[in-house]
CSV table of C-alpha atoms and ligand atoms in Angstrom, one decimal:
chain,number,residue,atom,x,y,z
A,247,MET,CA,22.4,4.4,10.7
A,248,SER,CA,24.6,3.4,13.7
A,249,PRO,CA,28.1,3.5,12.2
A,250,ILE,CA,31.5,2.9,13.8
A,251,GLY,CA,33.1,6.3,14.5
A,252,VAL,CA,36.8,6.9,13.8
A,253,PHE,CA,38.4,10.1,15.2
A,254,ASP,CA,41.8,11.7,14.7
A,255,SER,CA,43.3,15.2,15.0
A,256,GLY,CA,43.6,15.2,11.3
A,257,TYR,CA,44.4,12.7,8.5
A,258,GLY,CA,46.3,10.1,10.5
A,259,GLY,CA,43.3,8.1,11.6
A,260,LEU,CA,42.6,7.4,7.9
A,261,THR,CA,45.4,4.9,8.0
A,262,ILE,CA,43.5,3.1,10.7
A,263,LEU,CA,40.1,3.4,9.0
A,264,ARG,CA,41.6,2.0,5.8
A,265,GLN,CA,42.7,-1.2,7.5
A,266,ILE,CA,39.5,-1.5,9.5
A,267,ARG,CA,37.4,-1.2,6.4
A,268,ARG,CA,39.6,-3.6,4.5
A,269,LEU,CA,38.9,-6.2,7.2
A,270,MET,CA,35.3,-5.4,7.9
A,271,PRO,CA,33.8,-3.7,4.8
A,272,GLN,CA,30.2,-4.6,5.8
A,273,TYR,CA,29.9,-1.9,8.5
A,274,ASP,CA,29.0,1.8,8.1
A,275,TYR,CA,31.8,4.2,9.2
A,276,VAL,CA,32.0,7.9,10.1
A,277,TYR,CA,35.4,9.6,10.1
A,278,LEU,CA,36.0,12.9,11.9
A,279,GLY,CA,39.3,14.8,11.5
A,280,ASP,CA,39.8,17.8,13.6
A,281,ASN,CA,42.1,19.3,11.0
A,282,ALA,CA,41.5,22.9,12.1
A,283,ARG,CA,43.1,22.2,15.5
A,284,ALA,CA,45.8,19.6,14.4
A,285,PRO,CA,48.4,18.8,15.5
A,286,TYR,CA,47.4,17.6,18.9
A,287,GLY,CA,50.9,16.1,19.7
A,288,THR,CA,52.3,19.3,21.1
A,289,ARG,CA,49.2,20.3,23.1
A,290,SER,CA,48.7,19.9,26.9
A,291,PHE,CA,46.9,16.9,28.5
A,292,GLU,CA,43.9,19.1,29.3
A,293,VAL,CA,43.5,20.5,25.8
A,294,VAL,CA,43.8,17.1,24.1
A,295,TYR,CA,41.3,15.7,26.5
A,296,GLU,CA,38.8,18.5,26.0
A,297,PHE,CA,39.1,18.4,22.1
A,298,THR,CA,38.8,14.6,22.1
A,299,LEU,CA,35.7,14.6,24.3
A,300,GLN,CA,34.1,17.1,22.0
A,301,ALA,CA,34.7,14.9,19.0
A,302,VAL,CA,33.5,11.7,20.8
A,303,ARG,CA,30.3,13.5,21.8
A,304,ARG,CA,29.8,14.6,18.2
A,305,LEU,CA,30.3,11.1,16.9
A,306,PHE,CA,27.8,9.8,19.5
A,307,ASP,CA,25.3,12.5,18.3
A,308,MET,CA,25.8,11.1,14.8
A,309,GLY,CA,24.6,7.8,16.0
A,310,CYS,CA,27.9,5.9,16.6
A,311,PRO,CA,27.6,3.2,19.4
A,312,LEU,CA,31.3,2.7,19.2
A,313,VAL,CA,34.1,5.2,18.6
A,314,ILE,CA,37.8,4.4,17.8
A,315,LEU,CA,40.3,7.0,18.7
A,316,GLY,CA,42.5,6.6,15.7
A,317,CYS,CA,45.1,8.8,17.3
A,318,ASN,CA,47.8,7.8,19.7
A,319,THR,CA,48.0,11.2,21.3
A,320,ALA,CA,44.2,11.2,22.1
A,321,SER,CA,44.4,7.5,23.2
A,322,ALA,CA,47.4,8.3,25.5
A,323,LYS,CA,46.0,11.5,27.0
A,324,ALA,CA,42.2,11.3,26.9
A,325,LEU,CA,41.0,7.7,26.5
A,326,ARG,CA,41.1,6.6,30.1
A,327,SER,CA,39.4,9.7,31.5
A,328,ILE,CA,36.6,9.4,28.9
A,329,GLN,CA,36.1,5.7,29.6
A,330,GLN,CA,36.1,6.1,33.3
A,331,ASN,CA,34.7,9.6,34.0
A,332,ASP,CA,32.6,10.7,31.0
A,333,LEU,CA,31.1,7.6,29.5
A,334,PRO,CA,29.0,6.5,32.5
A,335,GLY,CA,27.3,9.9,32.5
A,336,ILE,CA,26.9,10.2,28.7
A,337,ASP,CA,25.7,6.7,27.8
A,338,PRO,CA,27.2,3.7,29.6
A,339,THR,CA,26.1,1.4,26.7
A,340,ARG,CA,28.5,3.1,24.2
A,341,ARG,CA,32.2,2.4,23.9
A,342,VAL,CA,35.4,4.3,23.1
A,343,LEU,CA,38.5,2.3,22.2
A,344,GLY,CA,42.1,3.4,21.5
A,345,VAL,CA,45.0,2.3,19.4
A,346,VAL,CA,47.8,2.0,22.0
A,347,ARG,CA,46.8,-1.3,23.6
A,348,PRO,CA,46.3,-3.3,20.4
A,349,THR,CA,49.8,-2.2,19.3
A,350,ALA,CA,51.5,-2.9,22.6
A,351,GLU,CA,50.0,-6.4,22.6
A,352,VAL,CA,51.8,-7.5,19.4
A,353,ILE,CA,55.3,-6.4,20.3
A,354,GLY,CA,56.1,-9.4,22.5
A,355,SER,CA,56.0,-11.8,19.6
A,356,ILE,CA,57.9,-9.5,17.2
A,357,SER,CA,61.0,-8.4,19.1
A,358,LYS,CA,63.7,-11.1,19.7
A,359,SER,CA,66.3,-8.8,21.2
A,360,ARG,CA,63.6,-7.5,23.7
A,361,HIS,CA,64.7,-3.9,22.8
A,362,VAL,CA,61.9,-1.9,21.2
A,363,GLY,CA,61.7,1.6,19.9
A,364,ILE,CA,58.7,3.9,19.6
A,365,PHE,CA,58.4,6.9,17.3
A,366,ALA,CA,55.5,9.1,18.4
A,367,THR,CA,54.4,12.7,19.0
A,368,PRO,CA,55.9,14.6,22.0
A,369,GLY,CA,52.6,14.2,23.8
A,370,THR,CA,52.5,10.4,23.5
A,371,ILE,CA,56.1,10.0,24.5
A,372,ARG,CA,55.8,12.3,27.5
A,373,SER,CA,52.7,10.4,28.6
A,374,ARG,CA,54.8,7.2,28.8
A,375,THR,CA,51.7,5.3,27.8
A,376,TYR,CA,53.6,2.8,25.6
A,377,ASP,CA,56.2,2.2,28.3
A,378,LEU,CA,53.5,1.4,30.8
A,379,GLU,CA,51.4,-0.7,28.5
A,380,ILE,CA,54.3,-2.7,27.3
A,381,ALA,CA,55.7,-3.1,30.8
A,382,LYS,CA,52.4,-4.6,32.0
A,383,LEU,CA,52.3,-7.2,29.2
A,384,PHE,CA,56.1,-7.8,28.6
A,385,PRO,CA,58.1,-6.7,31.6
A,386,ASP,CA,61.3,-8.1,30.0
A,387,ILE,CA,61.2,-5.6,27.1
A,388,LYS,CA,63.2,-2.4,27.2
A,389,VAL,CA,61.3,0.5,25.5
A,390,THR,CA,63.0,3.6,24.1
A,391,GLY,CA,60.6,6.4,23.0
A,392,ILE,CA,61.7,9.1,20.6
A,393,ALA,CA,59.5,12.2,20.1
A,394,CYS,CA,59.2,13.3,16.4
A,395,PRO,CA,57.7,16.8,16.7
A,396,MET,CA,58.0,17.6,12.9
A,397,TRP,CA,56.6,14.4,11.4
A,398,VAL,CA,52.9,15.1,11.8
A,399,SER,CA,53.4,18.6,10.3
A,400,LEU,CA,55.2,17.0,7.3
A,401,VAL,CA,52.2,14.8,6.6
A,402,GLU,CA,49.5,17.4,7.3
A,403,ASN,CA,51.3,19.8,4.9
A,404,HIS,CA,51.9,17.2,2.1
A,405,GLU,CA,55.7,17.3,2.6
A,406,TYR,CA,56.1,13.7,3.5
A,407,ASP,CA,57.5,13.0,0.0
A,408,SER,CA,59.8,16.0,-0.2
A,409,PRO,CA,63.6,16.0,0.3
A,410,GLY,CA,63.1,18.1,3.5
A,411,ALA,CA,61.4,15.2,5.1
A,412,ASP,CA,64.6,13.1,4.7
A,413,TYR,CA,66.4,15.3,7.2
A,414,PHE,CA,63.8,15.0,10.0
A,415,VAL,CA,63.3,11.2,9.4
A,416,GLN,CA,67.0,10.5,9.4
A,417,LYS,CA,67.6,12.6,12.5
A,418,ARG,CA,65.1,10.7,14.6
A,419,ILE,CA,66.3,7.3,13.4
A,420,ASP,CA,69.8,8.3,14.5
A,421,ASP,CA,68.5,9.5,17.8
A,422,LEU,CA,66.8,6.2,18.4
A,423,LEU,CA,69.8,4.0,17.5
A,424,THR,CA,72.1,6.1,19.5
A,425,ALA,CA,69.8,5.7,22.5
A,426,ASP,CA,69.6,2.0,22.1
A,427,PRO,CA,71.7,0.2,19.4
A,428,ASP,CA,70.1,-3.2,20.3
A,429,ILE,CA,66.6,-2.3,19.0
A,430,ASP,CA,65.2,-4.8,16.5
A,431,ALA,CA,61.6,-3.5,16.2
A,432,VAL,CA,60.2,0.0,16.0
A,433,ILE,CA,56.5,0.9,16.5
A,434,LEU,CA,55.2,3.8,14.5
A,435,GLY,CA,53.2,5.1,17.4
A,436,CYS,CA,51.4,7.8,15.5
A,437,THR,CA,48.8,7.1,12.9
A,438,HIS,CA,50.2,9.8,10.6
A,439,TYR,CA,53.6,8.0,10.3
A,440,PRO,CA,52.8,5.3,7.8
A,441,LEU,CA,52.8,8.0,5.1
A,442,LEU,CA,56.5,8.5,5.9
A,443,MET,CA,57.1,4.7,5.5
A,444,ASP,CA,59.3,5.0,2.3
A,445,LYS,CA,61.6,7.4,4.0
A,446,ILE,CA,61.7,5.5,7.3
A,447,ARG,CA,62.6,2.3,5.4
A,448,MET,CA,65.3,4.2,3.5
A,449,TYR,CA,67.2,5.2,6.6
A,450,MET,CA,66.4,2.3,9.0
A,451,PRO,CA,69.2,-0.3,9.1
A,452,ASP,CA,68.2,-3.8,7.8
A,453,GLY,CA,67.0,-6.2,10.4
A,454,ILE,CA,64.9,-3.7,12.3
A,455,GLU,CA,61.2,-4.3,11.9
A,456,ILE,CA,59.1,-1.2,11.3
A,457,ILE,CA,55.6,-1.7,12.8
A,458,PRO,CA,52.6,0.4,11.5
A,459,GLN,CA,49.5,0.0,13.6
A,460,GLY,CA,46.5,-0.2,11.2
A,461,GLY,CA,46.4,-3.9,10.6
A,462,TYR,CA,46.8,-4.7,14.3
A,463,VAL,CA,44.1,-2.3,15.4
A,464,ALA,CA,41.7,-3.7,12.8
A,465,HIS,CA,42.2,-7.3,13.9
A,466,SER,CA,41.9,-6.3,17.5
A,467,LEU,CA,38.5,-4.5,16.7
A,468,LYS,CA,37.3,-7.6,14.9
A,469,ASP,CA,38.2,-9.7,17.8
A,470,TYR,CA,36.4,-7.2,20.2
A,471,LEU,CA,33.2,-7.4,18.1
A,472,MET,CA,33.3,-11.2,18.1
A,473,ARG,CA,33.5,-11.1,21.9
A,474,HIS,CA,30.9,-8.3,22.3
A,475,THR,CA,28.0,-9.5,20.1
A,476,ASP,CA,25.6,-7.0,21.7
A,477,MET,CA,27.8,-4.2,20.3
A,478,LYS,CA,28.3,-6.0,17.0
A,479,ARG,CA,24.5,-6.3,16.5
A,480,ARG,CA,24.1,-2.5,17.0
A,481,ILE,CA,26.4,-1.5,14.2
A,482,SER,CA,24.7,-0.9,10.9
A,483,THR,CA,25.9,-2.8,7.9
A,484,GLY,CA,25.4,-0.6,4.8
A,485,GLY,CA,29.1,-0.7,3.8
A,486,THR,CA,29.2,3.2,3.7
A,487,ALA,CA,31.8,5.7,4.8
A,488,SER,CA,31.2,9.4,5.5
A,489,PHE,CA,33.8,12.0,6.3
A,490,PHE,CA,33.7,15.1,8.4
A,491,THR,CA,36.5,17.7,8.9
A,492,THR,CA,36.7,20.9,10.9
A,493,GLU,CA,38.7,22.6,8.1
A,494,TYR,CA,38.3,23.1,4.4
A,495,PRO,CA,36.5,20.0,3.0
A,496,GLU,CA,38.2,20.4,-0.5
A,497,GLN,CA,41.6,20.2,1.2
A,498,PHE,CA,40.5,17.2,3.2
A,499,ASP,CA,39.2,15.4,0.1
A,500,GLU,CA,42.5,15.8,-1.7
A,501,SER,CA,44.6,14.5,1.2
A,502,ALA,CA,42.2,11.8,2.2
A,503,ALA,CA,42.2,10.4,-1.3
A,504,ILE,CA,45.9,9.8,-0.9
A,505,PHE,CA,45.6,8.2,2.5
A,506,LEU,CA,42.7,6.0,1.4
A,507,ASP,CA,43.5,5.5,-2.3
A,508,GLU,CA,39.9,6.3,-3.3
A,509,PRO,CA,37.8,9.5,-3.8
A,510,VAL,CA,36.4,11.2,-0.7
A,511,GLU,CA,33.8,13.9,-0.2
A,512,ALA,CA,33.9,15.4,3.2
A,513,ARG,CA,31.6,17.8,4.9
A,514,ARG,CA,32.7,20.6,7.3
A,515,ILE,CA,31.5,20.7,10.9
A,516,THR,CA,32.5,22.8,13.8
A,517,LEU,CA,33.5,21.5,17.3
A,518,PRO,CA,32.2,21.6,20.0
B,1231,DGL,N1,47.6,10.8,14.4
B,1231,DGL,C1,48.0,11.4,15.7
B,1231,DGL,C2,48.6,10.3,16.6
B,1231,DGL,O1,48.5,9.1,16.3
B,1231,DGL,C3,48.7,12.6,15.5
B,1231,DGL,C4,48.6,13.6,16.5
B,1231,DGL,C5,48.8,15.0,16.3
B,1231,DGL,O2,47.9,15.6,15.9
B,1231,DGL,O3,49.9,15.5,16.6
B,1231,DGL,O4,49.2,10.6,17.6
């Protein structure tokens, strides 16, 4: 087995896995959620890098030739170092890809006002990764990032549906529109946030497009594999998905079933 690995601090990457599997069901997949150490969004650059590298190494040990960081925080804080500094020493034929670039690429054709908002974890916002990526591709777009420190916790703790979630969602939407009233598109720059979609829709004024990442990341991966046939040939095609968590598997199974809309049976592992 040489599956595609998908990594996240917790459950968020499942929103990415779901779209990737929908588009390319033929491949084998391994999902690793570091639930025991989530959230990553409030952690330092060094810690996110260290944890992410441990997860990537573990997914390589499981046979993955390609790993997707299904986490914006890890993509923003660890991806470049892993690609440039670690991969050449570990195995230069393997690849690690992130979720920021494929999301930044689509924004140019969505925003008409050229004013775009980003909701993301404090770590992603502080890294300014989206600002930099979007500026490289579409220098005419003004980006306003809003950190949403509570949102991942609401999702990880099954509170995304509760009345308490309304307060935090509304608060961040107000912050965004106060910071830039001309925004016509908002990127959900954290893979946990699609679970809050109903609430975000409820408080977001009409005419502002809300952009979850999963579909774009999946299409970008498909395109990548079409351009890199050597990698495509290495990925096994049994159509399976296995799940690993660093916390209670029972708890993971219950939440993952909601994210994926199918039964899940995870196994527990420890990192590093
Ligand atoms: N899903 C992660 C992301 O996309 C959440 C990070 C966290 O653990 O705070 O940023």
